């Protein structure tokens, strides 16, 4: 079941595509089709996975230890923006060996399909994952037409 | 890719470790020490208490967990920063740490481990008495 969101596409193939994309960028320079204007550097906090069904689009943001009151989710047409901030505890007097956790403000923007309904959005935060479900308009869903 | 070949893609926070076909997410960690203990904070969003596994013996600490989230049936992936549902990371411990008394807590996908130092290794302030 999880394969659909995390490994549904061949990971190797995905990496190959990404490599091709970057090589093409070097080969053809400004004439190559580049990355999305709102795409971000790999590793940007928080990581996001997006899945879709004909009925809705599901966006998952993986951000551990967030305060739900400090997360802002907004949608304008088909542009979903999630922003907020995570302030880590300052452990006075402790000596740090590793400091890998992201500290500070964050913002991610996801371009959704055009048929989403901005009025029907639900968001919940559980186990460190913010799940935003956006319904799609019924009229644009594929319909089965019976031949009589 | 050779099965024993190890590839590491360094990306802040969500390093991916690929060994053959097996992909583990490397949780981002903060590790710090005070006079009494070492604290490890590991980010494992999507992991519930039931899906978390923390093991420690004398030499090694292993943190593992599986992501479990609500997904509608028939979903197809549109975009993915995370390519696995499994976190795993291990650390070599040192002898002065008391692995019998590790305290672990998991809240909102953040795992906090407090590993106390054995009493004889705890830094003590020695008071100098002036006669």
PDB file of C-alpha atoms in Angstrom:
ATOM      1  CA  UNK A   1       0.000   0.000   0.000  1.00  0.00           C
ATOM      2  CA  UNK A   2       2.797   2.402   0.884  1.00  0.00           C
ATOM      3  CA  UNK A   3       4.474   1.727  -2.429  1.00  0.00           C
ATOM      4  CA  UNK A   4       1.925   4.008  -4.023  1.00  0.00           C
ATOM      5  CA  UNK A   5       3.251   7.097  -2.283  1.00  0.00           C
ATOM      6  CA  UNK A   6       6.880   6.329  -1.559  1.00  0.00           C
ATOM      7  CA  UNK A   7       8.213   3.802  -3.997  1.00  0.00           C
ATOM      8  CA  UNK A   8       5.522   3.496  -6.637  1.00  0.00           C
ATOM      9  CA  UNK A   9       7.867   4.816  -9.222  1.00  0.00           C
ATOM     10  CA  UNK A  10      11.133   3.019  -9.668  1.00  0.00           C
ATOM     11  CA  UNK A  11      13.645   4.779  -7.401  1.00  0.00           C
ATOM     12  CA  UNK A  12      16.472   4.080  -9.840  1.00  0.00           C
ATOM     13  CA  UNK A  13      14.462   5.389 -12.725  1.00  0.00           C
ATOM     14  CA  UNK A  14      13.631   8.474 -10.720  1.00  0.00           C
ATOM     15  CA  UNK A  15      17.299   9.112 -10.008  1.00  0.00           C
ATOM     16  CA  UNK A  16      18.137   8.551 -13.657  1.00  0.00           C
ATOM     17  CA  UNK A  17      15.519  11.078 -14.658  1.00  0.00           C
ATOM     18  CA  UNK A  18      16.913  13.596 -12.229  1.00  0.00           C
ATOM     19  CA  UNK A  19      20.430  13.026 -13.479  1.00  0.00           C
ATOM     20  CA  UNK A  20      19.288  13.354 -17.063  1.00  0.00           C
ATOM     21  CA  UNK A  21      17.526  16.543 -16.147  1.00  0.00           C
ATOM     22  CA  UNK A  22      20.663  18.067 -14.674  1.00  0.00           C
ATOM     23  CA  UNK A  23      22.894  16.844 -17.475  1.00  0.00           C
ATOM     24  CA  UNK A  24      20.486  18.242 -20.023  1.00  0.00           C
ATOM     25  CA  UNK A  25      20.626  21.517 -18.144  1.00  0.00           C
ATOM     26  CA  UNK A  26      24.387  21.607 -18.573  1.00  0.00           C
ATOM     27  CA  UNK A  27      24.320  20.517 -22.187  1.00  0.00           C
ATOM     28  CA  UNK A  28      21.676  22.832 -23.477  1.00  0.00           C
ATOM     29  CA  UNK A  29      22.044  25.632 -21.010  1.00  0.00           C
ATOM     30  CA  UNK A  30      19.307  28.224 -21.105  1.00  0.00           C
ATOM     31  CA  UNK A  31      17.419  26.370 -23.852  1.00  0.00           C
ATOM     32  CA  UNK A  32      16.750  23.338 -21.684  1.00  0.00           C
ATOM     33  CA  UNK A  33      13.456  23.041 -19.911  1.00  0.00           C
ATOM     34  CA  UNK A  34      14.455  23.778 -16.333  1.00  0.00           C
ATOM     35  CA  UNK A  35      13.041  22.976 -12.938  1.00  0.00           C
ATOM     36  CA  UNK A  36       9.698  24.372 -11.822  1.00  0.00           C
ATOM     37  CA  UNK A  37       9.926  28.023 -10.835  1.00  0.00           C
ATOM     38  CA  UNK A  38       8.720  27.159  -7.339  1.00  0.00           C
ATOM     39  CA  UNK A  39      10.772  23.985  -6.947  1.00  0.00           C
ATOM     40  CA  UNK A  40      13.285  23.916  -4.120  1.00  0.00           C
ATOM     41  CA  UNK A  41      16.649  22.420  -3.377  1.00  0.00           C
ATOM     42  CA  UNK A  42      16.494  18.757  -2.450  1.00  0.00           C
ATOM     43  CA  UNK A  43      16.581  18.438   1.303  1.00  0.00           C
ATOM     44  CA  UNK A  44      14.541  21.574   1.996  1.00  0.00           C
ATOM     45  CA  UNK A  45      12.609  21.362   5.259  1.00  0.00           C
ATOM     46  CA  UNK A  46      10.052  19.928   5.527  1.00  0.00           C
ATOM     47  CA  UNK A  47      10.153  17.103   2.963  1.00  0.00           C
ATOM     48  CA  UNK A  48       6.882  16.658   1.079  1.00  0.00           C
ATOM     49  CA  UNK A  49       5.143  13.765  -0.635  1.00  0.00           C
ATOM     50  CA  UNK A  50       2.104  14.332  -2.816  1.00  0.00           C
ATOM     51  CA  UNK A  51      -0.362  11.677  -3.909  1.00  0.00           C
ATOM     52  CA  UNK A  52      -3.527  11.876  -5.952  1.00  0.00           C
ATOM     53  CA  UNK A  53      -6.723   9.971  -6.585  1.00  0.00           C
ATOM     54  CA  UNK A  54      -9.513  11.050  -8.971  1.00  0.00           C
ATOM     55  CA  UNK A  55     -11.398  12.409  -5.937  1.00  0.00           C
ATOM     56  CA  UNK A  56      -8.680  14.306  -4.106  1.00  0.00           C
ATOM     57  CA  UNK A  57      -5.070  15.350  -3.764  1.00  0.00           C
ATOM     58  CA  UNK A  58      -3.173  14.528  -0.570  1.00  0.00           C
ATOM     59  CA  UNK A  59      -0.125  16.483   0.522  1.00  0.00           C
ATOM     60  CA  UNK A  60       2.040  15.162   3.362  1.00  0.00           C
ATOM     61  CA  UNK A  61       4.642  17.336   5.063  1.00  0.00           C
ATOM     62  CA  UNK A  62       7.116  15.547   7.285  1.00  0.00           C
ATOM     63  CA  UNK A  63       7.966  17.947  10.085  1.00  0.00           C
ATOM     64  CA  UNK A  64       8.642  16.457  13.504  1.00  0.00           C
ATOM     65  CA  UNK A  65       7.988  18.418  16.668  1.00  0.00           C
ATOM     66  CA  UNK A  66       5.986  21.266  15.140  1.00  0.00           C
ATOM     67  CA  UNK A  67       3.495  23.328  17.064  1.00  0.00           C
ATOM     68  CA  UNK A  68       0.207  23.114  15.092  1.00  0.00           C
ATOM     69  CA  UNK A  69      -0.600  26.671  16.197  1.00  0.00           C
ATOM     70  CA  UNK A  70       2.485  27.886  14.375  1.00  0.00           C
ATOM     71  CA  UNK A  71       1.698  26.211  11.066  1.00  0.00           C
ATOM     72  CA  UNK A  72      -0.103  28.277   8.457  1.00  0.00           C
ATOM     73  CA  UNK A  73      -1.813  26.515   5.569  1.00  0.00           C
ATOM     74  CA  UNK A  74      -3.290  28.615   2.782  1.00  0.00           C
ATOM     75  CA  UNK A  75      -4.609  27.912  -0.668  1.00  0.00           C
ATOM     76  CA  UNK A  76      -5.109  30.296  -3.539  1.00  0.00           C
ATOM     77  CA  UNK A  77      -6.653  28.702  -6.619  1.00  0.00           C
ATOM     78  CA  UNK A  78      -4.367  25.700  -7.088  1.00  0.00           C
ATOM     79  CA  UNK A  79      -1.404  26.979  -5.115  1.00  0.00           C
ATOM     80  CA  UNK A  80      -1.000  25.469  -1.659  1.00  0.00           C
ATOM     81  CA  UNK A  81       1.346  27.239   0.732  1.00  0.00           C
ATOM     82  CA  UNK A  82       2.450  25.842   4.071  1.00  0.00           C
ATOM     83  CA  UNK A  83       4.587  28.039   6.234  1.00  0.00           C
ATOM     84  CA  UNK A  84       5.553  28.227   9.852  1.00  0.00           C
ATOM     85  CA  UNK A  85       8.436  28.175  12.171  1.00  0.00           C
ATOM     86  CA  UNK A  86      10.140  25.711  14.408  1.00  0.00           C
ATOM     87  CA  UNK A  87      12.285  27.039  17.214  1.00  0.00           C
ATOM     88  CA  UNK A  88      14.460  24.380  18.761  1.00  0.00           C
ATOM     89  CA  UNK A  89      15.188  24.472  22.481  1.00  0.00           C
ATOM     90  CA  UNK A  90      18.424  26.193  23.273  1.00  0.00           C
ATOM     91  CA  UNK A  91      20.220  23.761  25.520  1.00  0.00           C
ATOM     92  CA  UNK A  92      22.368  26.131  27.486  1.00  0.00           C
ATOM     93  CA  UNK A  93      25.564  24.613  28.743  1.00  0.00           C
ATOM     94  CA  UNK A  94      25.321  21.519  26.561  1.00  0.00           C
ATOM     95  CA  UNK A  95      28.072  20.695  24.101  1.00  0.00           C
ATOM     96  CA  UNK A  96      26.813  19.822  20.645  1.00  0.00           C
ATOM     97  CA  UNK A  97      28.303  17.091  18.497  1.00  0.00           C
ATOM     98  CA  UNK A  98      25.695  17.106  15.775  1.00  0.00           C
ATOM     99  CA  UNK A  99      23.192  19.781  14.848  1.00  0.00           C
ATOM    100  CA  UNK A 100      21.300  18.476  11.834  1.00  0.00           C
ATOM    101  CA  UNK A 101      17.766  19.450  12.786  1.00  0.00           C
ATOM    102  CA  UNK A 102      16.289  22.417  10.976  1.00  0.00           C
ATOM    103  CA  UNK A 103      15.788  25.489  13.128  1.00  0.00           C
ATOM    104  CA  UNK A 104      13.798  28.526  12.049  1.00  0.00           C
ATOM    105  CA  UNK A 105      11.148  29.575   9.555  1.00  0.00           C
ATOM    106  CA  UNK A 106      10.046  27.342   6.723  1.00  0.00           C
ATOM    107  CA  UNK A 107       7.785  27.661   3.704  1.00  0.00           C
ATOM    108  CA  UNK A 108       6.829  25.233   0.982  1.00  0.00           C
ATOM    109  CA  UNK A 109       4.597  25.849  -1.990  1.00  0.00           C
ATOM    110  CA  UNK A 110       2.899  23.065  -3.924  1.00  0.00           C
ATOM    111  CA  UNK A 111       1.270  23.526  -7.303  1.00  0.00           C
ATOM    112  CA  UNK A 112      -1.855  21.381  -7.314  1.00  0.00           C
ATOM    113  CA  UNK A 113      -3.854  20.225 -10.336  1.00  0.00           C
ATOM    114  CA  UNK A 114      -6.206  22.865 -11.734  1.00  0.00           C
ATOM    115  CA  UNK A 115      -9.358  20.995 -10.736  1.00  0.00           C
ATOM    116  CA  UNK A 116      -8.942  21.241  -6.960  1.00  0.00           C
ATOM    117  CA  UNK A 117     -11.659  22.910  -4.918  1.00  0.00           C
ATOM    118  CA  UNK A 118     -10.043  25.538  -2.639  1.00  0.00           C
ATOM    119  CA  UNK A 119     -13.164  25.500  -0.459  1.00  0.00           C
ATOM    120  CA  UNK A 120     -12.711  21.859   0.493  1.00  0.00           C
ATOM    121  CA  UNK A 121      -9.414  21.538   2.279  1.00  0.00           C
ATOM    122  CA  UNK A 122      -8.709  19.649   5.479  1.00  0.00           C
ATOM    123  CA  UNK A 123      -5.479  19.646   7.428  1.00  0.00           C
ATOM    124  CA  UNK A 124      -4.406  17.617  10.417  1.00  0.00           C
ATOM    125  CA  UNK A 125      -1.132  17.058  12.234  1.00  0.00           C
ATOM    126  CA  UNK A 126      -0.300  13.633  13.678  1.00  0.00           C
ATOM    127  CA  UNK A 127       2.961  11.903  14.620  1.00  0.00           C
ATOM    128  CA  UNK A 128       4.904  14.763  13.081  1.00  0.00           C
ATOM    129  CA  UNK A 129       3.165  14.630   9.699  1.00  0.00           C
ATOM    130  CA  UNK A 130       0.933  17.428   8.438  1.00  0.00           C
ATOM    131  CA  UNK A 131      -1.637  15.906   6.108  1.00  0.00           C
ATOM    132  CA  UNK A 132      -3.529  18.291   3.838  1.00  0.00           C
ATOM    133  CA  UNK A 133      -6.362  16.750   1.819  1.00  0.00           C
ATOM    134  CA  UNK A 134      -7.839  18.816  -1.015  1.00  0.00           C
ATOM    135  CA  UNK A 135     -10.992  17.658  -2.793  1.00  0.00           C
ATOM    136  CA  UNK A 136     -11.195  17.834  -6.575  1.00  0.00           C
ATOM    137  CA  UNK A 137     -14.233  19.122  -8.411  1.00  0.00           C
ATOM    138  CA  UNK A 138     -16.656  16.381  -9.377  1.00  0.00           C
ATOM    139  CA  UNK A 139     -17.263  17.774 -12.865  1.00  0.00           C
ATOM    140  CA  UNK A 140     -13.688  17.209 -13.962  1.00  0.00           C
ATOM    141  CA  UNK A 141     -13.371  13.652 -12.697  1.00  0.00           C
ATOM    142  CA  UNK A 142     -13.203  10.987 -15.362  1.00  0.00           C
ATOM    143  CA  UNK A 143     -16.631   9.466 -15.878  1.00  0.00           C
ATOM    144  CA  UNK A 144     -17.483   6.080 -17.238  1.00  0.00           C
ATOM    145  CA  UNK A 145     -19.934   6.400 -20.088  1.00  0.00           C
ATOM    146  CA  UNK A 146     -22.106   3.420 -20.781  1.00  0.00           C
ATOM    147  CA  UNK A 147     -22.651   2.557 -24.404  1.00  0.00           C
ATOM    148  CA  UNK A 148     -26.266   1.579 -24.938  1.00  0.00           C
TER     149      UNK A 148
ATOM    150  CA  UNK B   1      24.060  -1.200  -8.871  1.00  0.00           C
ATOM    151  CA  UNK B   2      26.144  -3.839  -7.084  1.00  0.00           C
ATOM    152  CA  UNK B   3      24.353  -5.281  -4.080  1.00  0.00           C
ATOM    153  CA  UNK B   4      27.160  -4.378  -1.700  1.00  0.00           C
ATOM    154  CA  UNK B   5      27.663  -0.936  -3.108  1.00  0.00           C
ATOM    155  CA  UNK B   6      26.738   1.827  -0.756  1.00  0.00           C
ATOM    156  CA  UNK B   7      25.643   5.163  -2.028  1.00  0.00           C
ATOM    157  CA  UNK B   8      24.912   8.110   0.164  1.00  0.00           C
ATOM    158  CA  UNK B   9      23.085  11.154  -1.047  1.00  0.00           C
ATOM    159  CA  UNK B  10      23.872  13.935   1.351  1.00  0.00           C
ATOM    160  CA  UNK B  11      20.897  16.166   1.733  1.00  0.00           C
ATOM    161  CA  UNK B  12      20.186  18.129   4.866  1.00  0.00           C
ATOM    162  CA  UNK B  13      17.951  16.221   7.185  1.00  0.00           C
ATOM    163  CA  UNK B  14      16.734  13.438   4.971  1.00  0.00           C
ATOM    164  CA  UNK B  15      19.817  11.648   3.793  1.00  0.00           C
ATOM    165  CA  UNK B  16      18.998   8.551   1.879  1.00  0.00           C
ATOM    166  CA  UNK B  17      21.157   5.505   2.169  1.00  0.00           C
ATOM    167  CA  UNK B  18      20.888   3.090  -0.692  1.00  0.00           C
ATOM    168  CA  UNK B  19      22.231  -0.418  -0.406  1.00  0.00           C
ATOM    169  CA  UNK B  20      21.158  -2.389  -3.427  1.00  0.00           C
ATOM    170  CA  UNK B  21      17.387  -2.021  -3.507  1.00  0.00           C
ATOM    171  CA  UNK B  22      16.982  -1.383   0.185  1.00  0.00           C
ATOM    172  CA  UNK B  23      16.491   2.274   0.981  1.00  0.00           C
ATOM    173  CA  UNK B  24      16.535   3.665   4.497  1.00  0.00           C
ATOM    174  CA  UNK B  25      15.895   7.236   5.461  1.00  0.00           C
ATOM    175  CA  UNK B  26      18.545   8.649   7.751  1.00  0.00           C
ATOM    176  CA  UNK B  27      16.790  10.616  10.501  1.00  0.00           C
ATOM    177  CA  UNK B  28      18.239  14.083  11.131  1.00  0.00           C
ATOM    178  CA  UNK B  29      19.725  14.170  14.620  1.00  0.00           C
ATOM    179  CA  UNK B  30      20.943  16.615  17.202  1.00  0.00           C
ATOM    180  CA  UNK B  31      23.354  15.134  19.728  1.00  0.00           C
ATOM    181  CA  UNK B  32      24.586  17.014  22.754  1.00  0.00           C
ATOM    182  CA  UNK B  33      26.255  16.318  26.049  1.00  0.00           C
ATOM    183  CA  UNK B  34      26.037  17.777  29.530  1.00  0.00           C
ATOM    184  CA  UNK B  35      27.859  16.664  32.682  1.00  0.00           C
ATOM    185  CA  UNK B  36      25.359  13.844  33.363  1.00  0.00           C
ATOM    186  CA  UNK B  37      24.206  12.491  30.024  1.00  0.00           C
ATOM    187  CA  UNK B  38      24.226  12.487  26.254  1.00  0.00           C
ATOM    188  CA  UNK B  39      20.963  13.440  24.559  1.00  0.00           C
ATOM    189  CA  UNK B  40      20.009  12.262  21.076  1.00  0.00           C
ATOM    190  CA  UNK B  41      17.072  13.897  19.308  1.00  0.00           C
ATOM    191  CA  UNK B  42      16.073  12.130  16.109  1.00  0.00           C
ATOM    192  CA  UNK B  43      13.412  13.254  13.645  1.00  0.00           C
ATOM    193  CA  UNK B  44      11.153  10.438  12.557  1.00  0.00           C
ATOM    194  CA  UNK B  45       7.918  12.038  11.359  1.00  0.00           C
ATOM    195  CA  UNK B  46       5.188   9.516  10.584  1.00  0.00           C
ATOM    196  CA  UNK B  47       6.421   6.968  13.102  1.00  0.00           C
ATOM    197  CA  UNK B  48       4.074   6.040  15.933  1.00  0.00           C
ATOM    198  CA  UNK B  49       5.123   4.503  19.245  1.00  0.00           C
ATOM    199  CA  UNK B  50       4.125   1.050  17.968  1.00  0.00           C
ATOM    200  CA  UNK B  51       6.325   1.314  14.894  1.00  0.00           C
ATOM    201  CA  UNK B  52       9.400   2.563  16.723  1.00  0.00           C
ATOM    202  CA  UNK B  53      12.276   0.297  17.649  1.00  0.00           C
ATOM    203  CA  UNK B  54      15.213   1.486  19.744  1.00  0.00           C
ATOM    204  CA  UNK B  55      17.921  -0.996  20.654  1.00  0.00           C
ATOM    205  CA  UNK B  56      21.073  -0.507  22.635  1.00  0.00           C
ATOM    206  CA  UNK B  57      23.728  -2.910  23.743  1.00  0.00           C
ATOM    207  CA  UNK B  58      27.136  -2.066  25.177  1.00  0.00           C
ATOM    208  CA  UNK B  59      28.566  -0.805  21.904  1.00  0.00           C
ATOM    209  CA  UNK B  60      25.777   0.189  19.587  1.00  0.00           C
ATOM    210  CA  UNK B  61      22.598   2.211  19.536  1.00  0.00           C
ATOM    211  CA  UNK B  62      20.132   1.453  16.746  1.00  0.00           C
ATOM    212  CA  UNK B  63      17.108   3.600  15.983  1.00  0.00           C
ATOM    213  CA  UNK B  64      14.507   2.227  13.571  1.00  0.00           C
ATOM    214  CA  UNK B  65      10.966   3.107  12.654  1.00  0.00           C
ATOM    215  CA  UNK B  66       8.346   2.716   9.956  1.00  0.00           C
ATOM    216  CA  UNK B  67       6.221   5.532   8.608  1.00  0.00           C
ATOM    217  CA  UNK B  68       2.533   4.849   8.788  1.00  0.00           C
ATOM    218  CA  UNK B  69       0.142   7.439   7.434  1.00  0.00           C
ATOM    219  CA  UNK B  70      -3.437   7.597   6.203  1.00  0.00           C
ATOM    220  CA  UNK B  71      -3.671   7.182   2.472  1.00  0.00           C
ATOM    221  CA  UNK B  72      -6.733   6.743   0.302  1.00  0.00           C
ATOM    222  CA  UNK B  73      -6.946   3.554  -1.760  1.00  0.00           C
ATOM    223  CA  UNK B  74      -5.763   3.770  -5.336  1.00  0.00           C
ATOM    224  CA  UNK B  75      -3.448   6.698  -4.750  1.00  0.00           C
ATOM    225  CA  UNK B  76      -0.707   7.457  -7.246  1.00  0.00           C
ATOM    226  CA  UNK B  77       2.447   9.372  -6.398  1.00  0.00           C
ATOM    227  CA  UNK B  78       2.720  12.812  -7.915  1.00  0.00           C
ATOM    228  CA  UNK B  79       5.813  14.081  -6.151  1.00  0.00           C
ATOM    229  CA  UNK B  80       8.064  12.618  -3.459  1.00  0.00           C
ATOM    230  CA  UNK B  81      10.940  13.988  -1.408  1.00  0.00           C
ATOM    231  CA  UNK B  82      10.936  10.791   0.680  1.00  0.00           C
ATOM    232  CA  UNK B  83      11.470   7.557  -1.210  1.00  0.00           C
ATOM    233  CA  UNK B  84      11.119   5.123   1.635  1.00  0.00           C
ATOM    234  CA  UNK B  85       8.932   4.474   4.652  1.00  0.00           C
ATOM    235  CA  UNK B  86      11.734   3.188   6.812  1.00  0.00           C
ATOM    236  CA  UNK B  87      14.090   5.164   9.038  1.00  0.00           C
ATOM    237  CA  UNK B  88      17.271   3.628  10.362  1.00  0.00           C
ATOM    238  CA  UNK B  89      20.380   5.043  11.950  1.00  0.00           C
ATOM    239  CA  UNK B  90      22.969   3.606  14.278  1.00  0.00           C
ATOM    240  CA  UNK B  91      25.672   5.023  16.512  1.00  0.00           C
ATOM    241  CA  UNK B  92      28.632   3.441  18.236  1.00  0.00           C
ATOM    242  CA  UNK B  93      28.441   4.022  21.976  1.00  0.00           C
ATOM    243  CA  UNK B  94      31.283   4.442  24.386  1.00  0.00           C
ATOM    244  CA  UNK B  95      31.890   2.539  27.614  1.00  0.00           C
ATOM    245  CA  UNK B  96      31.090   5.271  30.096  1.00  0.00           C
ATOM    246  CA  UNK B  97      27.464   5.392  28.970  1.00  0.00           C
ATOM    247  CA  UNK B  98      24.935   3.453  31.025  1.00  0.00           C
ATOM    248  CA  UNK B  99      22.826   1.776  28.349  1.00  0.00           C
ATOM    249  CA  UNK B 100      20.690   0.064  31.005  1.00  0.00           C
ATOM    250  CA  UNK B 101      19.172   3.375  31.989  1.00  0.00           C
ATOM    251  CA  UNK B 102      18.378   4.997  28.629  1.00  0.00           C
ATOM    252  CA  UNK B 103      15.173   7.034  28.709  1.00  0.00           C
ATOM    253  CA  UNK B 104      13.229   7.349  25.467  1.00  0.00           C
ATOM    254  CA  UNK B 105      10.276   9.490  24.543  1.00  0.00           C
ATOM    255  CA  UNK B 106       8.484  10.050  21.233  1.00  0.00           C
ATOM    256  CA  UNK B 107       6.333  13.087  20.599  1.00  0.00           C
ATOM    257  CA  UNK B 108       5.077  14.355  17.240  1.00  0.00           C
ATOM    258  CA  UNK B 109       7.651  12.292  15.378  1.00  0.00           C
ATOM    259  CA  UNK B 110      10.545  13.528  17.487  1.00  0.00           C
ATOM    260  CA  UNK B 111      12.447  10.846  19.379  1.00  0.00           C
ATOM    261  CA  UNK B 112      14.423  11.968  22.409  1.00  0.00           C
ATOM    262  CA  UNK B 113      16.903   9.591  24.034  1.00  0.00           C
ATOM    263  CA  UNK B 114      18.716  10.434  27.229  1.00  0.00           C
ATOM    264  CA  UNK B 115      21.723   8.231  27.800  1.00  0.00           C
ATOM    265  CA  UNK B 116      23.130   8.738  31.290  1.00  0.00           C
ATOM    266  CA  UNK B 117      26.816   8.442  32.055  1.00  0.00           C
ATOM    267  CA  UNK B 118      27.839   5.911  34.667  1.00  0.00           C
ATOM    268  CA  UNK B 119      28.108   7.557  38.061  1.00  0.00           C
ATOM    269  CA  UNK B 120      31.876   7.269  38.241  1.00  0.00           C
ATOM    270  CA  UNK B 121      32.189   9.155  34.946  1.00  0.00           C
ATOM    271  CA  UNK B 122      29.897  12.049  35.783  1.00  0.00           C
ATOM    272  CA  UNK B 123      31.704  15.317  36.037  1.00  0.00           C
ATOM    273  CA  UNK B 124      31.720  16.498  39.632  1.00  0.00           C
ATOM    274  CA  UNK B 125      32.520  19.914  40.833  1.00  0.00           C
ATOM    275  CA  UNK B 126      34.952  19.715  43.678  1.00  0.00           C
ATOM    276  CA  UNK B 127      34.476  22.291  46.301  1.00  0.00           C
ATOM    277  CA  UNK B 128      37.646  23.755  47.630  1.00  0.00           C
ATOM    278  CA  UNK B 129      37.404  24.444  51.318  1.00  0.00           C
ATOM    279  CA  UNK B 130      39.313  27.353  52.541  1.00  0.00           C
ATOM    280  CA  UNK B 131      40.343  26.854  56.147  1.00  0.00           C
TER     281      UNK B 131
END
